[in-house]
Short mmCIF file of C-alpha atoms in Angstrom, two decimals:
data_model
loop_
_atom_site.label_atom_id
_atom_site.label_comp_id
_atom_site.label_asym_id
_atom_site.label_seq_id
_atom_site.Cartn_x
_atom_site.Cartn_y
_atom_site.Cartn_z
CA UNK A 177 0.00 0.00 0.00
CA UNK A 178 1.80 3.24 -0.78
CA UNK A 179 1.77 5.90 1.67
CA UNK A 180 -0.44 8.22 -0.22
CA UNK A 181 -3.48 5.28 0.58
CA UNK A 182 -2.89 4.28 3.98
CA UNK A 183 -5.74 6.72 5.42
CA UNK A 184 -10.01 6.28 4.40
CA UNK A 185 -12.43 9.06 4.31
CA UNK A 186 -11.78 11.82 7.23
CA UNK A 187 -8.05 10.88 7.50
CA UNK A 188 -8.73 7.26 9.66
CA UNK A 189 -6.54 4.56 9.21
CA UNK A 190 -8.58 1.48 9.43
CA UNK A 191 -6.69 -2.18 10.69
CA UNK A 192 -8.71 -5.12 10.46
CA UNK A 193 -7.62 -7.55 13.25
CA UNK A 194 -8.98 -10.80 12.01
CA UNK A 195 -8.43 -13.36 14.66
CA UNK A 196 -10.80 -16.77 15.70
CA UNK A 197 -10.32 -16.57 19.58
CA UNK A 198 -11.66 -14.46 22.70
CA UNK A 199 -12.07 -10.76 20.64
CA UNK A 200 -12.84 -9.22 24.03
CA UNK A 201 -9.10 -10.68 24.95
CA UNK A 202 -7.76 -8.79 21.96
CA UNK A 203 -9.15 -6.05 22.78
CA UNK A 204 -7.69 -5.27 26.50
CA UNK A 205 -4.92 -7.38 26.22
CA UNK A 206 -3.60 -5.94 22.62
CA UNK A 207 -5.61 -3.04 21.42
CA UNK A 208 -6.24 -0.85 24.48
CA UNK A 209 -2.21 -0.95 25.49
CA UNK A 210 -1.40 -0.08 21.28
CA UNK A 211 -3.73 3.03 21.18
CA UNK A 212 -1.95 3.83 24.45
CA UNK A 213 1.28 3.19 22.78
CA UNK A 214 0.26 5.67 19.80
CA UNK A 215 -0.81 8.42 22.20
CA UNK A 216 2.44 7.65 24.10
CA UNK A 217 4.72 8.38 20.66
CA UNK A 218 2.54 10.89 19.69
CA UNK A 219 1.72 9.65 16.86
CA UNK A 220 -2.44 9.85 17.51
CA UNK A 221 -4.67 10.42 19.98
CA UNK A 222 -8.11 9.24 18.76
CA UNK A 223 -9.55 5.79 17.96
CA UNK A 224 -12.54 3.53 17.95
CA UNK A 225 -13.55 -0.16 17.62
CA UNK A 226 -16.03 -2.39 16.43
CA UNK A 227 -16.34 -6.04 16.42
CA UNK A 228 -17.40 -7.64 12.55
CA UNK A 229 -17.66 -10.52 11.17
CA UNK A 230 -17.42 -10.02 7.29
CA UNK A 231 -14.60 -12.09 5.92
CA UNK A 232 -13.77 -13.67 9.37
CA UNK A 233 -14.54 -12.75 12.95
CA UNK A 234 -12.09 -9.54 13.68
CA UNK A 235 -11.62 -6.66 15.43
CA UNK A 236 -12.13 -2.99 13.07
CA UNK A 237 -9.61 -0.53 14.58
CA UNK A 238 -9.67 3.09 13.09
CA UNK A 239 -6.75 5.36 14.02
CA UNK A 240 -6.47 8.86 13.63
CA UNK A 241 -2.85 10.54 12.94
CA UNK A 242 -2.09 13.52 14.16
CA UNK A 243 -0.81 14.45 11.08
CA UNK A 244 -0.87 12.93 7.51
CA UNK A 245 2.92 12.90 7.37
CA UNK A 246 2.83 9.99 10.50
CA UNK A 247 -0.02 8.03 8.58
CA UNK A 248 2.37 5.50 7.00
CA UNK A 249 4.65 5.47 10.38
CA UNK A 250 1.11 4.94 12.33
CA UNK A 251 0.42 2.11 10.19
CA UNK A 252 3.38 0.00 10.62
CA UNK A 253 3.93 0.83 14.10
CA UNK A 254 0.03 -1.16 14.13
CA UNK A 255 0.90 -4.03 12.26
CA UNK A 256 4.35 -5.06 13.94
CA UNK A 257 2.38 -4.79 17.43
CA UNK A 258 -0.62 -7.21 15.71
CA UNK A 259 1.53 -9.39 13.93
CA UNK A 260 3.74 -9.71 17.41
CA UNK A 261 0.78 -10.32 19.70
CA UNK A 262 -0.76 -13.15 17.10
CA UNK A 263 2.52 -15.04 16.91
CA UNK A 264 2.53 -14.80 20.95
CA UNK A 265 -1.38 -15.95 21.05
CA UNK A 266 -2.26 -17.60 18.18
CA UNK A 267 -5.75 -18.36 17.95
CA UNK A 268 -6.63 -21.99 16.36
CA UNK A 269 -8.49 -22.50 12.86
CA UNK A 270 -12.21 -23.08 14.00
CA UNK A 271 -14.00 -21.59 11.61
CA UNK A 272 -13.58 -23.52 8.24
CA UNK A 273 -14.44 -21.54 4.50
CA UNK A 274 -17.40 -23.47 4.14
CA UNK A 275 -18.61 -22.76 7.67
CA UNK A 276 -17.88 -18.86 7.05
CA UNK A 277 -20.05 -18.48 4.04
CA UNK A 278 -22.77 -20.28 5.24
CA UNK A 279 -23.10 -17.59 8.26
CA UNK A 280 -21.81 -14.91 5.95
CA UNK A 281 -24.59 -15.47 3.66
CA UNK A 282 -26.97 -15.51 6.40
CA UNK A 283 -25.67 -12.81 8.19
CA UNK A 284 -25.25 -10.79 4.98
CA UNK A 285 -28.94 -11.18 3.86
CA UNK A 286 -30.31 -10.23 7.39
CA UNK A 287 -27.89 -7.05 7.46
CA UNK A 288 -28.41 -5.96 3.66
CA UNK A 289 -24.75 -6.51 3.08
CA UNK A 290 -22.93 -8.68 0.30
CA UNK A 291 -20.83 -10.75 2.42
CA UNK A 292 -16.75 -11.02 1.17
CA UNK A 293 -16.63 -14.39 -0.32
CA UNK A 294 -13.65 -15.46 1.10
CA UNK A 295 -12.74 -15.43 4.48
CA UNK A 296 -8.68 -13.52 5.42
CA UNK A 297 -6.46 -15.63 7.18
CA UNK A 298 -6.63 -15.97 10.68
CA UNK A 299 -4.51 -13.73 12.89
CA UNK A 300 -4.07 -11.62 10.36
CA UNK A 301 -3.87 -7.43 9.69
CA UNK A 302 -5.42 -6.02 7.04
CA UNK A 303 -5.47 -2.26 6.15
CA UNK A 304 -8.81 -1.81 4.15
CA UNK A 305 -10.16 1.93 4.25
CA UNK A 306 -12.43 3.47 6.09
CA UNK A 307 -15.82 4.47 4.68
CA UNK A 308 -18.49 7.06 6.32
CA UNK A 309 -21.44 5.85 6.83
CA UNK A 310 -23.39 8.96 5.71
CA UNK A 311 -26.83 7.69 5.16
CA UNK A 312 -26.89 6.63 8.87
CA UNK A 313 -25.12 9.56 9.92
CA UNK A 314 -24.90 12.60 7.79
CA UNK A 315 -22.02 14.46 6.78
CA UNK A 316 -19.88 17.20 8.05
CA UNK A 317 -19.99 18.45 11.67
CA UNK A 318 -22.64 15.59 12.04
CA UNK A 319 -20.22 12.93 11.22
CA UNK A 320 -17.89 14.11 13.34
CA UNK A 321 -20.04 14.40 16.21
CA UNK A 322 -20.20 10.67 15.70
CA UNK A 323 -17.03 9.36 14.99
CA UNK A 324 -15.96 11.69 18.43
CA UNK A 325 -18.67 9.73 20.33
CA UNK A 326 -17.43 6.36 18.78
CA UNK A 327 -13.99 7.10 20.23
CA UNK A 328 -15.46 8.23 23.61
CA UNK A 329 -17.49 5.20 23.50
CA UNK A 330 -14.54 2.76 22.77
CA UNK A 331 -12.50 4.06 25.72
CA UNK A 332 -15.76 3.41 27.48
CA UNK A 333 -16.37 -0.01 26.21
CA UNK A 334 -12.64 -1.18 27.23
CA UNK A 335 -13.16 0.00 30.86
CA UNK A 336 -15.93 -1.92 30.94
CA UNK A 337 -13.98 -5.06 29.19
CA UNK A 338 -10.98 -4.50 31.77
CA UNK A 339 -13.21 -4.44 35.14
CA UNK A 340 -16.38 -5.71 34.70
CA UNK A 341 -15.53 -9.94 33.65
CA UNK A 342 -19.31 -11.19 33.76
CA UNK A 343 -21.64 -11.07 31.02
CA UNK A 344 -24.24 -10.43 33.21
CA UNK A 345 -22.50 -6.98 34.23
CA UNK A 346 -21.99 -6.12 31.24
CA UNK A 347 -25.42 -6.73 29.96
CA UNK A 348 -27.11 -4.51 32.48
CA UNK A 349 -24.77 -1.84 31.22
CA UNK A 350 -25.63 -2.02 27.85
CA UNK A 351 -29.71 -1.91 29.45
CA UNK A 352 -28.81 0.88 31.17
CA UNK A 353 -26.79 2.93 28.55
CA UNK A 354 -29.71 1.85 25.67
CA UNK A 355 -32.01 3.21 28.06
CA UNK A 356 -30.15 6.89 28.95
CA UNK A 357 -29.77 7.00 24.77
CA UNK A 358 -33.72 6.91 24.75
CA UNK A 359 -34.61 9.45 27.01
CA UNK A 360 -31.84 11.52 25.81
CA UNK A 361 -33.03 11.64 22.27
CA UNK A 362 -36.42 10.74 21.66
CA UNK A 363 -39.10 13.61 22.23
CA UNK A 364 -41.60 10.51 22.32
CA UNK A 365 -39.87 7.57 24.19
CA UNK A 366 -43.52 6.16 24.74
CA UNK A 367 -43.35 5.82 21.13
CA UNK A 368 -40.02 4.63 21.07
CA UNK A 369 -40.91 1.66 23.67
CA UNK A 370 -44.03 0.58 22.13
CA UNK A 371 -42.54 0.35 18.20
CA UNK A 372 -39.74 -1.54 19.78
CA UNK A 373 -42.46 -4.15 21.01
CA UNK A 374 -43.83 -4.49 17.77
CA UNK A 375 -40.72 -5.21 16.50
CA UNK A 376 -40.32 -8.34 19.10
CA UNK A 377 -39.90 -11.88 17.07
CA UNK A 378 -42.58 -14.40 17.80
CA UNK A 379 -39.24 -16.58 19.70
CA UNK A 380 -39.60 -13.41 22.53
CA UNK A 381 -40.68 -15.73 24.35
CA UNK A 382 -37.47 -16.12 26.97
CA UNK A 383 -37.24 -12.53 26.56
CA UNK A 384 -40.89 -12.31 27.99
CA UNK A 385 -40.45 -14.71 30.92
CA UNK A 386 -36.79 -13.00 31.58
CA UNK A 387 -38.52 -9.58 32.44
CA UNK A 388 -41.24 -11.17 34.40
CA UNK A 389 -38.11 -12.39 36.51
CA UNK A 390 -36.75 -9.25 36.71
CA UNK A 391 -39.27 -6.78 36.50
CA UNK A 392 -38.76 -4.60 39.63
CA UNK A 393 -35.06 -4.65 39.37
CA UNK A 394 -35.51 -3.51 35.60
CA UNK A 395 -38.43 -0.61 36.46
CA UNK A 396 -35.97 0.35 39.04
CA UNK A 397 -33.08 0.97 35.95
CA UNK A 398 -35.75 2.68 34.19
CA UNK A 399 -36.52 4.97 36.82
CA UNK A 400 -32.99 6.00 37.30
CA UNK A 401 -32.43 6.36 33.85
CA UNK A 402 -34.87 8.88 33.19
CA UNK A 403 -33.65 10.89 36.14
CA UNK A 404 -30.15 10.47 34.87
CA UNK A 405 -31.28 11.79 31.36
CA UNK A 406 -32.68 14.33 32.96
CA UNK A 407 -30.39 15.76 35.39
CA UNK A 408 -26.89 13.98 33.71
CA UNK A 409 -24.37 17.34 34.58
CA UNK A 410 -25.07 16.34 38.33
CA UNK A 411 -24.15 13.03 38.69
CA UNK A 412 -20.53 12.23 40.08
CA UNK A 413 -18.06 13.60 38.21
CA UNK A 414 -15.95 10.73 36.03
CA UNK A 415 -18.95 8.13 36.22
CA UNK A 416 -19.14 5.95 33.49
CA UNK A 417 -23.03 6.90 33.32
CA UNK A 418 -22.09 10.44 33.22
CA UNK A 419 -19.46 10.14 30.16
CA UNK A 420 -22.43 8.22 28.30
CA UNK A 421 -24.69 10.56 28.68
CA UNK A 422 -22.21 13.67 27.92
CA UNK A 423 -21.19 11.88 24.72
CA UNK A 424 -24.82 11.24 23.77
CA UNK A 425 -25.96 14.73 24.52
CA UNK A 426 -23.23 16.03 22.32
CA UNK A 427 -24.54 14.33 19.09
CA UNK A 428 -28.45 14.72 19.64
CA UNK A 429 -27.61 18.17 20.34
CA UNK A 430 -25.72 18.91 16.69
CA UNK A 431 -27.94 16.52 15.12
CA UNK A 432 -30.96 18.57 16.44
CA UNK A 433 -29.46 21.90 14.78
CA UNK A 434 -27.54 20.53 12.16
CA UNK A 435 -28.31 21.65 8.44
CA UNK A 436 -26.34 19.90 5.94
CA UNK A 437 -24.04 22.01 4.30
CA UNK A 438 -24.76 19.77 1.04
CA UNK A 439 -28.38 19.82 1.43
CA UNK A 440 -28.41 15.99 2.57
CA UNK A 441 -30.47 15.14 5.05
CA UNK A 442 -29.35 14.65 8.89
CA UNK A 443 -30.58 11.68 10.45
CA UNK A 444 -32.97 11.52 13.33
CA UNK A 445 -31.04 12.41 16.69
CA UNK A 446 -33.35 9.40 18.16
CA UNK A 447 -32.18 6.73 15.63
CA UNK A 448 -28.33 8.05 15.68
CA UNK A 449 -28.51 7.58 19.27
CA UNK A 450 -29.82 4.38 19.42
CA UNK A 451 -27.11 3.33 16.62
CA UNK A 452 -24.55 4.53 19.60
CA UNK A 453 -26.26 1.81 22.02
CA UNK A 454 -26.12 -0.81 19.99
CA UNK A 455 -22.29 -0.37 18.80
CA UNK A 456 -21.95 -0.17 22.24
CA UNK A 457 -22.65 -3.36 23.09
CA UNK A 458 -21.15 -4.62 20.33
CA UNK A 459 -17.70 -3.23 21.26
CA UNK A 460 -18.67 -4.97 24.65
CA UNK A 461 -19.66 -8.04 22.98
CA UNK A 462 -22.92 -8.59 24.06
CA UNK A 463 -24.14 -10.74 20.93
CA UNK A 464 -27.22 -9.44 19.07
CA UNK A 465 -30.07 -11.80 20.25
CA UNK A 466 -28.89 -10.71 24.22
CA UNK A 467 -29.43 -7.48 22.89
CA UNK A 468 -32.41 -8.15 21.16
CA UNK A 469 -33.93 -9.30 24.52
CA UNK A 470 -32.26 -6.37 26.40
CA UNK A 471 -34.16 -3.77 24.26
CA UNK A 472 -37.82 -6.13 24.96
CA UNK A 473 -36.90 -5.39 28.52
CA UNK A 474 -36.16 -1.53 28.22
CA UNK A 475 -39.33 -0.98 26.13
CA UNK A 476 -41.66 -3.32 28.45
CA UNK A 477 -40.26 -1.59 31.07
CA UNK A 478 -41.20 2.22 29.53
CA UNK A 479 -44.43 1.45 28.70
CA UNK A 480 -45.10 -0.35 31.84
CA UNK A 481 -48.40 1.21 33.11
CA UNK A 482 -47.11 0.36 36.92
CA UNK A 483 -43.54 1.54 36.71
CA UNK A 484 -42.29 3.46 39.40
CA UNK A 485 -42.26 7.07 40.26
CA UNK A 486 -39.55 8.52 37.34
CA UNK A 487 -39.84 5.63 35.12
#
């Protein structure tokens, strides 16, 4: 790749970390201590994550240099730390070609995407660039906005990856951070809750018994929720719940005055902002049917006729 190509739209580098093991392991054990390591050399001091699974379970790390002239340095200062933690930690062939496109097909026609037909080696880099997605979006100052949340969010995520080890912690995070988006953004979240419902599959049916388990403890979240969305600049300084709802604020905010200097259209500051919850607990990963049943219990809860005082 010359040097000229190494960055994507906005100036991001983008590394694909393609890698068959424990992605939440690559994440605190390789990628939080290499973005450290670039803010270190000062070579750049923003980045975000996602987890994806088109051509091979990895790890999508976008970079931002400083400066165009450390782009190329950047990049290779990436790949010799990936390339040295997968020789250290291997991970071992499990997913097989034939498997891949099988669940890439599926995948792909659920998600609207046209899956890569072959699957990159395992433990692997790849440098592919970056792409805005301005239909979800927008462009300009609203793009930003995001891509600044997606970096506040990723720092967010691996503090969450590094402390809390259950997947049940981390699940009621995600609740509680899809449920702060909500009330942050949507002028209706009544609405909100009650579309969500209708979106429920007919297999809700664990999903349904789940909240009847847990219904006071999740009317309780709900309840502090909205008082968080509604008073966020007073809770503790340096809270995890308080750099959510900051971050969120920022973008509904812009998105809510935003004109696109192209005449495009800005998105929704409700749907952006539900976007950011569910890339959240992606970058968490929280897989998409726990989330699935995570959002049935935020919305019963919402629209529960009995929920407490607040909710």
């Amino acid at each position: 790749m010359s040097e000229e190509s190494w960055t994507g739209e906005g100036g991001w580098l983008s590394a694909h970390l393609f890698h068959q093991g424990d992605l939440s392991t690559v994440l605190v054990d390789l990628v939080g201590p290499l973005v450290d390591e670039l803010r270190v050399r000062a070579l750049a001091d923003h980045s975000f994550f996602l987890r994806y699974w088109d051509g091979g379970p990895h790890i999508r790390l976008r970079v931002l240099p400083r400066d165009p002239s450390v782009a190329a340095e950047t990049a290779r200062l990436i790949e010799d730390r990936v390339r040295a933690h997968f020789g250290r930690y291997p991970a071992p062939d499990v997913l097989s070609q034939e498997a891949y496109l099988r669940s890439a097909r599926e995948i792909g026609a659920w998600e609207g995407v046209v899956p890569t037909q072959l699957m990159y080696p395992n433990n692997s880099v790849r440098f592919i660039p970056y792409a805005r997605e301005y239909g979800r979006y927008g462009s300009g100052k609203a793009i930003e906005a995001v891509e600044e949340h997606f970096v506040e969010s990723s720092a967010l995520a691996l503090a969450v990856l590094r402390t809390e080890t259950g997947q049940n912690r981390r699940e009621t995070a995600v609740l509680c951070y899809l449920m702060l988006a909500w009330f942050l953004a949507s002028d209706d979240v009544l609405g909100l809750a009650w579309r969500q419902l209708a979106k429920a599959p007919p297999s809700a049916d664990d999903a349904r018994a789940l909240y009847e388990r847990q219904r006071a403890q999740v009317l309780t979240l709900a309840a502090r929720m909205r008082t968080a969305a509604q008073g966020w600049r007073k809770l503790p300084a340096g809270s995890t719940l308080r750099q959510w709802a900051s971050s969120v604020s920022r973008v509904v905010d812009l998105l809510r005055t935003h004109h696109d200097e192209e005449g495009g259209a800005t998105p929704p500051a409700e749907s952006v902002a539900d976007l950011c919850a569910h890339l959240f607990a992606n970058r968490i990963g929280v897989r998409i049917d726990a989330e699935g049943s995570l959002r049935y219990l935020a919305a019963r809860a919402i629209t529960e006729p009995a929920a407490p005082e607040g909710a």
